[in-house]
Each structure stands twice: as structure tokens, then as C-alpha cells.
Amino acid sequence: MTVDGKISTVRRTPSQFTSPADKARLHAIRAAHDAILAGRGTVAADSMSMRLSNPELRARRVERGLPAEPLRIVVSRSGVFDPEWKIFQHHGSPLLVFSTVRMPEDVREAIAPRCELFLFDSPGVPLPAMLAILRRDHGVRSLVCEGGGELLHGLARLDLLDEIHLTIAPVIFGGHSAPTLTGTPGDFLPAPRDFRLVSQRLEEGEWVVHFKRRRQRSSRLPG
Ligand SMILES: NC(=O)c1ccc[n+]([C@@H]2O[C@H](COP(=O)([O-])OP(=O)(O)OC[C@H]3O[C@@H](n4cnc5c(N)ncnc54)[C@H](OP(=O)(O)O)[C@@H]3O)[C@@H](O)[C@H]2O)c1
């Protein structure tokens, strides 16, 4: 995140404004979870493969009796994917795509051999149902969502965020419609979500912060 709270620019440029050390931290966080989740907007903008490319992190997972890489999960209402995207080219860990019956037929045919497809007959992907499937059928007990803002807003709305790992980079972007952690300015959450600070440190000029959800009733009210 930038100092002015943006996770991208107005033009949704790829998120490459933090240091290589931050990228390494991101991969260490990936390695600590059963699955990685991202919204279609982020997969497209950041040209993601959702891989765990660091051999040491992969080896440590295997030593712990885990698959070398976490499961990869992508959500989309529209189902508009380009089968040429990097995410469909990597065969390391299973890819699960949760979408709706709006997914175009040609996309279904093209990506079905490269992923497990779940198509809901609903306006969006019901996130609790998706998490239940992941837990029941794939043993997922911890999942890290790498964004973007719209998906994080959806998870926060359902109060499904337990922790936040945040890096604040010494840069400002400005822009009313540049997304924040919870997307572009829009609906308030049904209630504030309180977190407590677990750790903070300065690393190579970036502020690295870890929060955990505080589950007591909040006295604060949104604007
Ligand atoms: N700085 C960072 O750490 C960071 C991290 C992540 C992303 N970003 C940036 O954020 C920008 C992307 O933002 P974004 O808000 O567009 O990202 P996003 O949340 O990744 O993508 C939004 C899309 O995800 C799908 N989606 C979200 N919730 C859904 C639900 N409940 N059911 C089904 N589909 C759902 C929809 O896809 P469809 O449109 O297909 O329906 C929606 O349009 C990019 O510029 C990226 O670089 C930055």
C-alpha cells in the first residue's frame, strides 16, 4: 500500500511499487498457507502465475509433509479469462476457478483441461460456500488472499478476514478512484472490523505491519 492508502494507480497498473524484499515476504506468506486466492482483476493486472518459485520455501513445505506449493484459487463473476494468461500455463499446484454460469462457453472449453471449474448459478461466487468446498474437498484450513480490493471488500463484508499483512511503501499515488485495500470508494462495511497490531518493523525503508482481527464487539461506527 502507498502512504496515501492506495494499492494501485487509477489506471490499475501492476503492483510493482514495493521492494524485492517485500516480494520475498509475500512468497514467505504464501508458503505458510494451504491456498492462495485472488480476484480476476488482480490476476489480469499483475499477470499472476500464483507460483511459489523459491526452491527453499518449496523444500521446507515438503519437509513439513505439505505439497510443494499452495493451491491456487481465482474468483470471477464474468468468467472472462484469456486461456493464454500465465496462470493457465503453470502446472505446479492445482488451480481452482470459482465463477458463475455467465462464463463464456469458449472460455470454459479452453480452461477446463487446465483447472478445476466451479460454476455457480448466482450473480457472484458465494464466498462462504467456496470456502466450505475448499475446506471439505481440499483440506484447506488457511488461505491467503492477495487481493485485489474488491475481493478483499467482499471478504471483509462477510467478516472473513482474520489477519492483515501490510507493507507501506514510501510513495503516494493520489487519485480518487485508485483502489485501496477494500477497493474503490463505495459501500461501507456493515460494521467496522477491528484489528490489533501484532508486529511492526521497518525494513529497507518500508513499514511492515501485521494485524490480527479483534473479535469483540466494536463501539466504533462507520462514518
Ligand atoms: N498492491 C497490492 O498489494 C495489490 C494486491 C492486489 C491487487 N492490486 C491491484 O489491484 C488492482 C485490481 O483491483 P480489483 O479491485 O479489480 O481486483 P480484484 O478484487 O482482484 O478483482 C475484481 C474482480 O474479481 C472478481 N470478484 C471479486 N469478488 C467476487 C465474488 N464474490 N464473486 C465472483 N467474482 C468476484 C470479479 O471478476 P469479474 O470482473 O470477472 O466478474 C471482479 O470484477 C490491480 O491494479 C492490481 O495491481 C494491488
CSV table of C-alpha atoms in Angstrom, one decimal, residues 4-8 148-150 152 178-185:
chain,number,residue,atom,x,y,z
A,4,ASP,CA,-1.9,7.6,0.8
A,5,GLY,CA,-3.6,4.2,1.1
A,6,LYS,CA,-3.7,3.1,-2.5
A,7,ILE,CA,-2.9,-0.4,-3.7
A,8,SER,CA,-2.7,0.6,-7.3
A,148,GLY,CA,-7.5,-7.1,-5.0
A,149,GLY,CA,-9.5,-4.6,-3.3
A,150,GLU,CA,-12.9,-5.7,-4.5
A,152,LEU,CA,-11.0,-8.1,0.0
A,178,ALA,CA,-7.4,4.4,-7.3
A,179,PRO,CA,-8.2,1.3,-5.2
A,180,THR,CA,-7.5,0.9,-1.5
A,181,LEU,CA,-7.2,-2.3,0.4
A,182,THR,CA,-11.0,-2.5,0.2
A,183,GLY,CA,-11.4,-1.4,-3.4
A,184,THR,CA,-12.6,1.9,-4.8
A,185,PRO,CA,-14.6,4.2,-2.6
